[in-house]
Coordinates of C-alpha atoms in Angstrom, one line a residue:
Chain A
M155 CA 133.7 25.4 -101.0
N156 CA 135.8 25.4 -104.1
G157 CA 139.1 25.0 -102.4
I158 CA 141.6 27.7 -102.1
R159 CA 141.5 30.8 -104.3
F160 CA 143.7 33.8 -104.2
F161 CA 142.8 37.3 -104.7
S162 CA 143.9 39.0 -107.9
G163 CA 146.4 41.7 -107.4
H164 CA 144.5 45.0 -108.1
L165 CA 143.3 45.6 -104.6
P166 CA 144.5 48.6 -102.7
K167 CA 147.8 48.1 -100.9
R168 CA 146.5 48.6 -97.4
Y169 CA 144.4 45.4 -97.7
D170 CA 147.4 43.2 -98.5
I171 CA 148.0 42.0 -95.0
L172 CA 144.4 41.3 -94.4
Q173 CA 144.2 39.4 -97.6
I174 CA 146.9 37.0 -96.5
A175 CA 145.1 36.4 -93.3
F176 CA 141.7 35.8 -94.8
R177 CA 142.2 34.4 -98.2
F178 CA 140.9 30.9 -97.4
T179 CA 137.5 32.3 -96.4
S180 CA 134.4 32.8 -98.4
T181 CA 131.7 35.3 -97.9
L182 CA 128.1 35.5 -99.1
V183 CA 126.6 38.9 -99.5
L184 CA 122.9 39.4 -99.6
A185 CA 121.9 41.8 -102.4
E186 CA 119.2 44.2 -101.5
H187 CA 117.0 45.4 -104.4
T188 CA 113.6 46.6 -105.3
G189 CA 113.2 44.3 -108.3
D190 CA 114.5 46.8 -110.8
K191 CA 117.1 48.7 -108.8
L192 CA 120.0 47.5 -106.7
N193 CA 120.0 49.2 -103.3
P194 CA 123.3 51.1 -103.0
I195 CA 123.8 49.7 -99.4
T196 CA 124.7 46.4 -101.1
L197 CA 127.8 48.1 -102.5
N198 CA 128.8 49.2 -99.0
A199 CA 128.3 45.7 -97.8
V200 CA 130.5 44.3 -100.6
N201 CA 133.2 46.7 -99.8
A202 CA 133.1 45.8 -96.1
A203 CA 133.1 42.1 -97.0
L204 CA 136.2 42.5 -99.2
K205 CA 138.1 42.6 -95.9
L206 CA 136.9 39.2 -95.0
G207 CA 137.2 36.9 -97.9
E208 CA 136.2 35.9 -101.4
I209 CA 132.8 37.3 -102.4
S210 CA 129.7 35.6 -103.7
V211 CA 126.4 37.5 -103.8
L212 CA 122.9 36.2 -103.6
V213 CA 120.2 37.9 -105.6
A214 CA 116.7 36.6 -104.7
G215 CA 113.4 37.6 -106.2
T216 CA 111.7 37.3 -109.6
N217 CA 112.9 38.6 -112.9
I218 CA 116.3 39.6 -111.5
T219 CA 118.6 38.9 -114.4
N220 CA 119.4 42.6 -114.7
I221 CA 120.2 43.0 -111.0
A222 CA 122.4 39.9 -111.1
E223 CA 124.3 41.2 -114.2
Q224 CA 124.8 44.5 -112.5
V225 CA 126.1 42.8 -109.3
A226 CA 128.4 40.6 -111.4
K227 CA 130.3 43.7 -112.5
V228 CA 131.0 45.0 -109.0
E229 CA 134.7 44.9 -108.2
Q230 CA 135.9 41.6 -106.7
V231 CA 132.6 39.8 -107.0
K232 CA 133.5 36.2 -107.9
R233 CA 130.1 34.6 -108.1
V234 CA 126.5 35.7 -108.3
F235 CA 123.8 33.3 -107.2
I236 CA 120.4 33.8 -108.7
A237 CA 117.3 32.6 -106.8
D238 CA 114.4 33.3 -109.1
H239 CA 111.1 31.8 -107.8
E240 CA 107.5 33.0 -107.5
K241 CA 107.7 32.5 -103.7
L242 CA 110.6 35.0 -103.6
K243 CA 108.7 37.7 -105.5
H244 CA 108.3 40.0 -102.5
Q245 CA 111.4 38.8 -100.7
L246 CA 109.6 37.7 -97.6
P247 CA 112.1 36.7 -94.9
E248 CA 110.7 33.2 -94.5
Y249 CA 111.5 32.4 -98.1
V250 CA 114.7 34.4 -98.5
A251 CA 116.1 32.9 -95.2
K252 CA 115.2 29.4 -96.6
T253 CA 117.2 30.2 -99.7
V254 CA 120.2 31.3 -97.7
E255 CA 119.9 28.1 -95.6
T256 CA 119.9 25.9 -98.7
L257 CA 122.8 27.7 -100.2
Q258 CA 124.8 27.6 -97.0
K259 CA 124.3 23.8 -96.6
Q260 CA 125.8 23.3 -100.0
Y261 CA 128.6 26.0 -100.0
K262 CA 129.5 26.4 -96.3
F263 CA 130.4 30.0 -96.4
D264 CA 132.4 31.4 -93.5
Y265 CA 130.5 34.7 -93.5
I266 CA 126.9 35.6 -94.5
V267 CA 126.6 39.4 -94.6
A268 CA 124.5 42.3 -95.7
G269 CA 124.1 46.0 -95.3
A270 CA 122.3 47.0 -92.1
S271 CA 118.7 47.7 -93.0
T272 CA 115.2 46.4 -92.2
F273 CA 115.6 44.0 -95.1
S274 CA 118.7 42.3 -93.6
R275 CA 117.5 42.5 -90.0
D276 CA 114.4 40.6 -91.1
I277 CA 116.3 37.8 -92.9
L278 CA 119.8 37.3 -91.4
P279 CA 118.8 36.4 -87.8
R280 CA 116.2 34.0 -89.1
A281 CA 118.7 32.2 -91.2
A282 CA 121.4 32.3 -88.5
A283 CA 119.0 30.5 -86.1
Q284 CA 119.3 27.4 -88.4
F285 CA 123.0 27.2 -87.9
D286 CA 123.0 28.0 -84.1
S287 CA 124.9 31.2 -84.9
A288 CA 124.6 34.5 -83.0
P289 CA 124.6 37.3 -85.5
V290 CA 126.5 40.5 -85.1
T291 CA 124.4 43.5 -86.5
D292 CA 125.2 47.1 -87.3
I293 CA 129.0 46.7 -87.5
I294 CA 130.9 50.0 -88.0
A295 CA 134.5 48.7 -87.9
I296 CA 136.3 45.4 -88.8
H297 CA 139.4 44.7 -86.7
N298 CA 140.2 41.2 -88.0
S299 CA 138.4 38.1 -89.1
D300 CA 136.3 37.8 -85.9
T301 CA 136.5 41.1 -84.1
F302 CA 134.2 44.0 -84.9
T303 CA 132.9 47.2 -83.4
R304 CA 129.3 48.1 -83.1
P305 CA 127.5 51.0 -81.4
I306 CA 125.2 50.3 -78.4
Y307 CA 123.0 52.5 -76.3
A308 CA 121.9 54.6 -79.3
G309 CA 125.5 55.2 -80.3
N310 CA 126.5 56.5 -76.9
A311 CA 129.0 53.7 -76.5
L312 CA 131.0 51.6 -78.9
C313 CA 131.3 47.9 -78.2
K314 CA 134.2 45.9 -79.5
I315 CA 133.3 42.2 -79.7
K316 CA 134.9 38.9 -80.8
T317 CA 132.6 36.3 -82.2
T318 CA 133.0 32.6 -82.2
A319 CA 129.8 31.8 -84.1
P320 CA 130.1 28.7 -86.3
V321 CA 128.9 30.8 -89.3
K322 CA 129.4 34.5 -89.0
F323 CA 126.2 36.3 -89.9
L324 CA 127.0 40.1 -90.0
T325 CA 125.4 43.3 -91.0
F326 CA 127.4 46.4 -91.8
R327 CA 126.3 50.0 -91.4
G328 CA 126.3 51.5 -94.9
T329 CA 127.5 54.9 -93.5
A330 CA 130.6 53.3 -92.0
F331 CA 132.0 51.7 -95.2
K332 CA 132.6 53.2 -98.7
P333 CA 130.7 51.6 -101.6
A334 CA 132.5 49.1 -103.7
K335 CA 133.2 50.1 -107.4
E336 CA 130.4 49.2 -109.7
S337 CA 132.8 48.0 -112.4
G338 CA 135.9 45.8 -112.7
G339 CA 134.2 42.6 -111.5
N340 CA 133.5 39.6 -113.7
G341 CA 131.4 37.4 -111.4
K342 CA 130.1 34.1 -112.7
I343 CA 126.3 33.9 -112.6
E344 CA 124.9 30.6 -111.2
K345 CA 121.5 29.3 -110.3
V346 CA 120.8 28.5 -106.7
P347 CA 119.6 25.0 -105.9
E348 CA 115.9 25.3 -105.3
A349 CA 114.9 25.5 -101.7
D350 CA 111.9 23.9 -100.0
F351 CA 109.2 26.6 -100.2
S352 CA 106.4 24.5 -98.8
F353 CA 106.1 26.8 -95.8
D354 CA 102.7 28.6 -96.1
G355 CA 102.5 30.5 -92.8
V356 CA 102.8 33.9 -94.5
E357 CA 101.5 35.6 -97.6
F358 CA 102.3 39.0 -99.1
L359 CA 99.3 41.3 -99.6
S360 CA 100.3 44.8 -100.6
Q361 CA 102.8 47.5 -100.2
E362 CA 102.8 51.2 -100.1
L363 CA 106.1 52.8 -101.0
L364 CA 107.0 56.3 -100.5
K365 CA 107.6 57.9 -103.9
S366 CA 109.9 60.8 -104.0
E367 CA 111.9 62.6 -106.6
R368 CA 114.4 63.6 -104.0
P369 CA 117.6 61.6 -103.3
D370 CA 117.4 58.6 -101.1
L371 CA 118.0 59.5 -97.4
Q372 CA 120.7 56.9 -96.9
S373 CA 122.8 57.9 -99.9
A374 CA 122.2 61.6 -100.0
K375 CA 125.1 64.0 -99.7
V376 CA 122.9 66.7 -98.1
I377 CA 120.0 66.1 -95.7
V378 CA 117.6 68.7 -94.4
S379 CA 115.7 67.4 -91.3
G380 CA 112.8 68.9 -89.5
G381 CA 111.6 68.3 -85.9
R382 CA 108.7 69.2 -83.7
G383 CA 109.7 72.9 -83.9
V384 CA 108.5 73.0 -87.5
G385 CA 105.1 73.0 -86.0
S386 CA 102.8 71.3 -88.5
A387 CA 102.7 69.1 -91.6
D388 CA 101.8 72.2 -93.5
N389 CA 104.9 74.1 -92.2
F390 CA 107.0 71.2 -93.3
K391 CA 106.9 72.5 -96.9
I392 CA 109.6 75.0 -96.1
I393 CA 111.8 72.0 -95.2
Y394 CA 111.0 70.5 -98.6
E395 CA 111.8 73.8 -100.3
L396 CA 115.1 74.2 -98.6
A397 CA 115.9 70.5 -99.5
D398 CA 115.0 71.2 -103.2
K399 CA 117.3 74.2 -103.2
L400 CA 120.2 72.0 -102.0
K401 CA 119.2 68.9 -103.9
A402 CA 119.0 67.3 -100.5
A403 CA 117.0 64.5 -99.0
V404 CA 114.4 65.2 -96.3
G405 CA 114.6 63.7 -92.9
A406 CA 112.7 64.1 -89.7
S407 CA 113.0 63.5 -86.0
R408 CA 110.8 61.0 -84.2
A409 CA 108.9 63.8 -82.6
A410 CA 108.0 65.1 -86.1
V411 CA 106.9 61.7 -87.2
D412 CA 104.9 61.0 -84.1
A413 CA 103.2 64.4 -84.5
G414 CA 102.1 63.3 -88.0
Y415 CA 104.1 66.0 -89.9
V416 CA 105.8 63.4 -92.1
S417 CA 105.7 59.7 -92.6
N418 CA 107.8 57.2 -90.8
E419 CA 110.2 56.4 -93.6
L420 CA 111.8 59.8 -93.1
Q421 CA 112.8 59.2 -89.5
V422 CA 116.4 59.5 -88.7
G423 CA 117.6 58.0 -85.4
Q424 CA 118.2 55.0 -83.3
T425 CA 115.0 53.4 -84.5
G426 CA 114.9 55.0 -87.9
K427 CA 117.6 55.4 -90.4
V428 CA 121.3 56.0 -89.7
V429 CA 122.8 58.6 -92.0
A430 CA 126.1 60.3 -92.5
P431 CA 125.9 62.9 -95.2
E432 CA 128.4 65.7 -96.0
L433 CA 126.0 68.2 -94.7
Y434 CA 123.1 67.7 -92.2
I435 CA 120.8 70.6 -91.5
A436 CA 118.7 70.1 -88.4
V437 CA 115.8 72.5 -88.3
G438 CA 113.7 72.7 -85.1
I439 CA 115.2 69.5 -83.7
S440 CA 116.2 69.6 -80.1
G441 CA 118.7 66.8 -80.5
A442 CA 117.6 64.0 -78.2
I443 CA 120.0 61.0 -78.1
Q444 CA 117.5 59.0 -80.0
H445 CA 117.9 61.3 -82.9
T446 CA 121.6 62.1 -82.7
A447 CA 122.3 58.3 -82.8
G448 CA 121.2 58.5 -86.4
M449 CA 123.1 61.5 -87.7
K450 CA 126.1 62.4 -85.4
D451 CA 128.6 61.0 -87.9
S452 CA 127.5 63.5 -90.5
K453 CA 130.5 65.5 -91.7
I454 CA 129.1 69.0 -91.1
I455 CA 126.1 69.5 -88.9
V456 CA 124.1 72.8 -89.0
A457 CA 121.5 73.4 -86.3
I458 CA 118.7 76.0 -86.5
N459 CA 116.8 76.3 -83.3
K460 CA 115.4 79.1 -81.2
D461 CA 116.1 77.3 -77.9
S462 CA 119.7 78.1 -77.0
D463 CA 119.8 75.2 -74.6
A464 CA 118.9 72.6 -77.2
P465 CA 121.4 69.7 -77.0
I466 CA 121.6 69.7 -80.8
F467 CA 124.0 72.7 -80.5
E468 CA 126.5 70.5 -78.6
I469 CA 127.2 68.5 -81.7
A470 CA 126.6 71.2 -84.3
D471 CA 129.5 72.6 -86.3
I472 CA 127.4 75.7 -87.1
G473 CA 124.6 76.9 -84.9
L474 CA 122.0 79.6 -85.6
K475 CA 119.8 80.6 -82.7
A476 CA 116.7 81.9 -84.4
D477 CA 113.1 81.3 -85.2
L478 CA 113.1 78.8 -88.1
H479 CA 110.0 80.2 -89.6
K480 CA 111.8 83.4 -90.2
V481 CA 115.3 82.2 -91.1
V482 CA 114.5 79.1 -93.3
P483 CA 112.7 81.3 -95.9
E484 CA 115.6 83.7 -95.8
L485 CA 118.0 80.8 -96.3
I486 CA 116.0 79.5 -99.3
E487 CA 116.1 83.0 -100.7
A488 CA 119.9 83.4 -100.1
L489 CA 120.8 80.1 -101.8
Chain B
M148 CA 94.2 32.3 -77.9
R149 CA 97.3 32.8 -75.7
A150 CA 99.8 35.5 -76.1
L151 CA 103.4 35.4 -74.7
V152 CA 105.1 38.7 -74.4
A153 CA 108.9 39.0 -73.8
V154 CA 109.9 42.1 -71.8
K155 CA 113.4 43.3 -71.0
R156 CA 114.6 45.5 -68.2
V157 CA 117.0 48.2 -69.6
I158 CA 118.5 51.5 -68.5
D159 CA 115.7 54.1 -68.9
Y160 CA 115.7 55.7 -72.3
A161 CA 116.1 59.2 -70.9
I162 CA 119.3 58.5 -69.0
K163 CA 122.6 59.6 -70.4
I164 CA 124.7 56.5 -70.0
R165 CA 128.3 56.5 -68.8
V166 CA 131.0 54.1 -69.8
K167 CA 132.9 52.4 -67.0
P168 CA 136.5 53.6 -66.7
D169 CA 137.8 50.0 -67.0
K170 CA 136.0 49.8 -70.4
T171 CA 134.1 46.6 -69.4
G172 CA 130.7 48.0 -69.9
V173 CA 128.4 50.9 -68.9
I174 CA 127.6 52.0 -65.4
K175 CA 124.3 50.3 -64.3
E176 CA 124.5 50.7 -60.5
N177 CA 122.1 53.3 -59.1
V178 CA 120.8 54.1 -62.6
Q179 CA 117.1 54.3 -63.4
H180 CA 116.0 51.2 -65.2
S181 CA 112.6 50.6 -66.8
M182 CA 110.9 48.3 -69.3
N183 CA 112.3 48.5 -72.8
P184 CA 110.0 51.0 -74.6
F185 CA 109.4 48.6 -77.6
D186 CA 108.4 45.9 -75.2
E187 CA 105.9 48.2 -73.5
I188 CA 104.3 48.6 -77.0
A189 CA 104.4 44.8 -77.6
L190 CA 102.7 44.2 -74.2
E191 CA 100.1 46.9 -74.8
E192 CA 99.1 45.2 -78.1
A193 CA 98.7 41.9 -76.4
V194 CA 96.6 43.5 -73.7
R195 CA 94.4 45.2 -76.3
L196 CA 93.8 41.9 -78.1
K197 CA 92.7 40.5 -74.7
E198 CA 90.3 43.5 -74.3
K199 CA 88.9 42.7 -77.7
Q200 CA 88.5 39.1 -76.5
I201 CA 90.7 37.8 -79.2
V202 CA 93.3 36.7 -76.7
K203 CA 92.3 34.9 -73.5
E204 CA 95.5 35.0 -71.5
V205 CA 98.6 37.2 -71.7
V206 CA 101.8 35.8 -70.2
A207 CA 104.8 38.1 -69.7
V208 CA 108.3 36.6 -69.7
S209 CA 111.6 38.2 -68.7
L210 CA 115.1 36.9 -68.6
G211 CA 117.5 38.7 -66.3
P212 CA 118.6 39.3 -62.7
S213 CA 116.2 39.4 -59.8
K214 CA 115.4 43.0 -60.5
S215 CA 113.7 41.9 -63.7
Q216 CA 110.8 41.0 -61.4
E217 CA 110.0 44.7 -61.1
T218 CA 109.6 44.8 -64.8
L219 CA 107.3 41.8 -64.7
R220 CA 105.2 43.4 -62.0
T221 CA 104.9 46.4 -64.2
A222 CA 103.7 44.1 -67.0
L223 CA 101.2 42.6 -64.7
A224 CA 100.0 46.0 -63.6
K225 CA 99.5 46.9 -67.3
G226 CA 97.3 43.9 -67.9
A227 CA 99.4 40.7 -68.2
D228 CA 97.7 37.8 -66.4
R229 CA 100.8 36.0 -65.1
A230 CA 104.5 36.2 -65.4
I231 CA 107.5 34.0 -65.8
H232 CA 110.9 35.1 -64.6
V233 CA 113.9 33.2 -65.9
E234 CA 116.6 34.3 -63.4
V235 CA 120.3 34.7 -64.1
E236 CA 122.9 36.4 -62.0
E237 CA 123.6 40.0 -62.8
A238 CA 127.1 39.4 -64.0
I239 CA 125.9 36.7 -66.4
A240 CA 122.9 38.8 -67.6
E241 CA 125.4 41.3 -69.0
K242 CA 126.7 38.7 -71.4
I243 CA 123.5 37.2 -72.6
E244 CA 123.0 37.5 -76.3
P245 CA 119.8 37.4 -78.4
L246 CA 120.4 33.8 -79.5
L247 CA 120.3 32.5 -76.0
V248 CA 117.2 34.5 -75.2
A249 CA 115.5 33.1 -78.3
K250 CA 116.5 29.6 -77.3
I251 CA 114.9 30.0 -73.8
L252 CA 111.8 31.6 -75.3
K253 CA 111.5 28.7 -77.7
R254 CA 111.5 26.3 -74.7
I255 CA 108.9 28.4 -72.9
A256 CA 106.8 28.4 -76.1
E257 CA 106.9 24.6 -76.2
T258 CA 105.4 24.4 -72.7
E259 CA 103.1 27.4 -72.8
K260 CA 101.9 26.8 -76.3
P261 CA 101.1 30.4 -77.2
D262 CA 99.4 31.3 -80.5
L263 CA 101.2 34.7 -80.7
I264 CA 104.6 35.7 -79.3
F265 CA 105.1 39.5 -79.0
L266 CA 108.5 41.2 -78.7
G267 CA 109.8 44.7 -79.1
K268 CA 111.7 45.3 -82.4
Q269 CA 114.9 46.0 -80.5
A270 CA 116.2 46.6 -77.0
I271 CA 117.5 50.1 -76.5
D272 CA 120.6 48.9 -74.6
D273 CA 122.4 46.5 -77.0
D274 CA 120.4 47.7 -80.0
Y275 CA 120.7 44.2 -81.6
G276 CA 117.2 43.9 -83.0
Q277 CA 117.5 40.1 -83.5
T278 CA 115.6 38.2 -80.8
A279 CA 112.2 38.0 -82.5
Q280 CA 113.7 36.9 -85.9
L281 CA 115.9 34.3 -84.2
L282 CA 113.0 32.9 -82.3
A283 CA 110.8 32.7 -85.4
G284 CA 113.6 30.9 -87.1
L285 CA 114.1 28.4 -84.3
L286 CA 110.4 27.7 -84.1
S287 CA 109.9 27.8 -87.9
W288 CA 106.9 30.1 -87.4
P289 CA 106.0 33.0 -89.6
Q290 CA 107.4 36.4 -88.5
A291 CA 105.8 39.8 -88.7
M292 CA 108.5 42.3 -87.8
Y293 CA 108.2 46.1 -87.1
A294 CA 104.4 45.8 -86.9
S295 CA 102.4 49.0 -86.9
V296 CA 98.9 47.6 -87.3
I297 CA 97.6 44.1 -86.3
E298 CA 94.2 42.9 -87.2
Q299 CA 92.6 39.6 -86.7
E300 CA 91.2 38.2 -90.0
S301 CA 90.0 34.8 -89.0
D302 CA 90.5 32.2 -86.2
K303 CA 93.8 31.3 -87.7
T304 CA 95.0 34.4 -89.5
F305 CA 96.1 38.0 -88.8
I306 CA 96.8 40.8 -91.2
V307 CA 99.9 42.8 -90.1
T308 CA 101.1 46.1 -91.5
R309 CA 104.9 46.4 -91.3
E310 CA 107.1 49.5 -91.3
V311 CA 109.9 48.7 -93.8
D312 CA 112.6 50.9 -95.3
G313 CA 110.8 52.2 -98.4
G314 CA 107.4 52.5 -96.8
R315 CA 105.0 49.9 -95.4
E316 CA 103.8 46.5 -96.4
S317 CA 100.9 44.3 -95.4
I318 CA 101.1 40.6 -94.9
R319 CA 98.8 37.7 -93.8
I320 CA 100.2 35.4 -91.1
K321 CA 98.9 32.2 -89.8
I322 CA 99.2 31.5 -86.1
P323 CA 101.3 30.5 -84.3
A324 CA 103.4 33.4 -85.2
V325 CA 106.0 35.8 -83.8
I326 CA 105.4 39.6 -84.0
S327 CA 107.7 42.4 -83.2
A328 CA 106.4 45.8 -82.3
D329 CA 107.4 49.1 -84.0
L330 CA 107.0 52.4 -82.3
R331 CA 103.9 53.2 -84.3
L332 CA 101.9 50.2 -83.2
N333 CA 100.2 51.9 -80.2
E334 CA 100.5 54.3 -77.3
P335 CA 101.2 52.2 -74.2
R336 CA 99.0 52.8 -71.1
Y337 CA 100.2 53.8 -67.7
A338 CA 99.8 51.4 -64.8
T339 CA 97.2 52.8 -62.4
L340 CA 97.8 52.6 -58.6
P341 CA 94.9 50.1 -58.1
N342 CA 96.3 47.9 -60.9
I343 CA 99.8 48.1 -59.4
M344 CA 98.3 46.9 -56.1
K345 CA 96.4 44.1 -57.8
A346 CA 99.5 43.1 -59.8
K347 CA 101.2 42.1 -56.5
N348 CA 98.8 39.2 -56.2
K349 CA 99.2 37.9 -59.7
P350 CA 101.2 34.7 -60.2
L351 CA 104.9 35.2 -61.0
E352 CA 106.7 31.9 -61.6
K353 CA 110.5 31.7 -61.0
K354 CA 112.6 29.6 -63.3
K355 CA 116.3 29.1 -64.2
P356 CA 117.8 28.5 -67.7
S357 CA 118.7 25.0 -66.5
D358 CA 114.9 24.3 -65.9
Y359 CA 114.6 24.5 -69.7
G360 CA 117.7 22.4 -70.2
I361 CA 119.6 25.5 -71.5
E362 CA 123.2 26.1 -70.6
I363 CA 124.5 29.6 -70.7
A364 CA 127.0 29.8 -73.5
Q365 CA 128.3 32.8 -75.4
Q366 CA 129.3 33.2 -79.0
T367 CA 130.0 36.9 -78.7
Q368 CA 132.6 38.1 -76.2
I369 CA 132.7 41.8 -75.3
L370 CA 136.3 42.9 -75.5
E371 CA 135.9 46.6 -74.8
V372 CA 133.3 49.3 -74.4
T373 CA 134.4 52.8 -75.1
E374 CA 133.0 56.3 -75.5
P375 CA 132.3 57.3 -79.1
P376 CA 134.6 60.1 -80.4
V377 CA 133.6 63.5 -79.3
R378 CA 132.7 66.1 -81.9
K379 CA 134.6 69.3 -81.8
F380 CA 132.8 72.3 -80.5
G381 CA 131.2 74.3 -83.3
V382 CA 130.5 78.0 -83.8
F383 CA 127.4 80.1 -83.6
V384 CA 126.5 82.5 -86.4
E385 CA 124.4 85.6 -86.0
D386 CA 122.2 85.5 -89.1
V387 CA 121.5 83.8 -92.4
P388 CA 124.1 85.7 -94.5
S389 CA 126.9 84.6 -92.2
L390 CA 125.5 81.1 -92.2
V391 CA 125.6 81.0 -96.0
T392 CA 129.1 82.5 -96.0
K393 CA 130.3 79.9 -93.6
L394 CA 128.8 77.0 -95.6
K395 CA 130.4 78.4 -98.8
E396 CA 133.8 78.6 -97.0
M397 CA 133.4 75.0 -96.0
G398 CA 132.6 74.2 -99.6
V399 CA 129.3 72.4 -98.9
V400 CA 126.9 74.6 -100.8

């Protein structure tokens, strides 16, 4: 730790009291990126972390100078640690966690945090184990320095917990926190002390990423989702057409994924992605709790389903009881 | 090769849970429980590896109250060879966090010496999704999380396809390793009646956390469990034009 530092004065007023309480603490945020693009969830994590203490960000990978420079400009970021190493190329959890461990041993952060995603779920608990710390994942509200709320039972209950973990490893739901501003910061970029990468139990082989021109599911303002009711992979094209009309991202229920209509990456729900767009249009989705866990915080929910008893209508703001094969083309036409 | 599979008894996925009026938790009495769905998939994979004669023995482990033995009997009926039940009282079981489970599994791994440890990617009650990664960290073993395809490559290596946010990736892991199961890994089998009968005679060892030199300690204290905010009742529209009008009124299209 570099002793005591005070926050500079241009934070919003409502944070003032929290700042006084937490200004002696330091937080490390794990940046999530694809090598050439910063994942927007990192900004949500930075904003959540602003309530906890002074912010440093770790960018791990190879050829990541651009990402580090981008992160250094994010509001309130004080330091950016670059870990550039061949072993970190594919950001395998074994090596990223080792980097976090090395950094933590030197800087002794109070909090090590990230946006809630498969990336952070992979890494944070592995690193936490080295410090005998129980992580708290999927946080949706920060009450004070050690008290948080997270959903349990597929979002059907909210659990408020207090943690006494020696180092607090936390992940924040991106949908529950606004993104930090991408400008205004002037973080100092530093190199991370090299970690011991002699571990050879794992090797990256290949990756197959979903390529899409559409907006990313987790940051999209509008999402059109299809369920089993869509009927086939072929029929799913009306969902894509409607999404294109609305410049929306495409999502799916687990039933649609399991039936092979679309690939897994589009799954919204407890075991898929959690989204909270301005407008969520559920087409042919019954609304099982597994699915609603991932979308019920959307601002406006529209449900199109021919089954009037479908539980999706219980949470929908606007419901249309009709055959989707008839009304979705009409809707595309009308928009 | 030996496989250890960790299974958890949870409230059945189809049950609509209810929060206790005193906000200390959710109502579990007289509520249908079953094996965590992701653990069923993890177990199924271990049993399939045994059927392919890659794995010799499948050991199922569960930490929880005495009723967890039912979950272990189910695991035995689905093909596990033997089971270990680490018993804790019901009231304590509620408070157990993934770190403690990982510590006990680590101790079991030290005595059982498995080559592969299978877990589900998350339990559908606390939704933490941490135990497998914590365990891999404690053991310093490679981790293959959210596995959707597992193939043996050599005596010492497996190729695992993982479901990650942007798509899927494929990695090579050396045993011993920790693997967590994604939904897409397989379709778990049902236990047949003859197998349920046979499972009654399979060995089920009873242990306590203290047998592993582990004291129950908590770093996360539950202060309050509440109902999520209820959404206001919406409206139905008759046809597409009124839907479009409504959306325009709301300013979302």
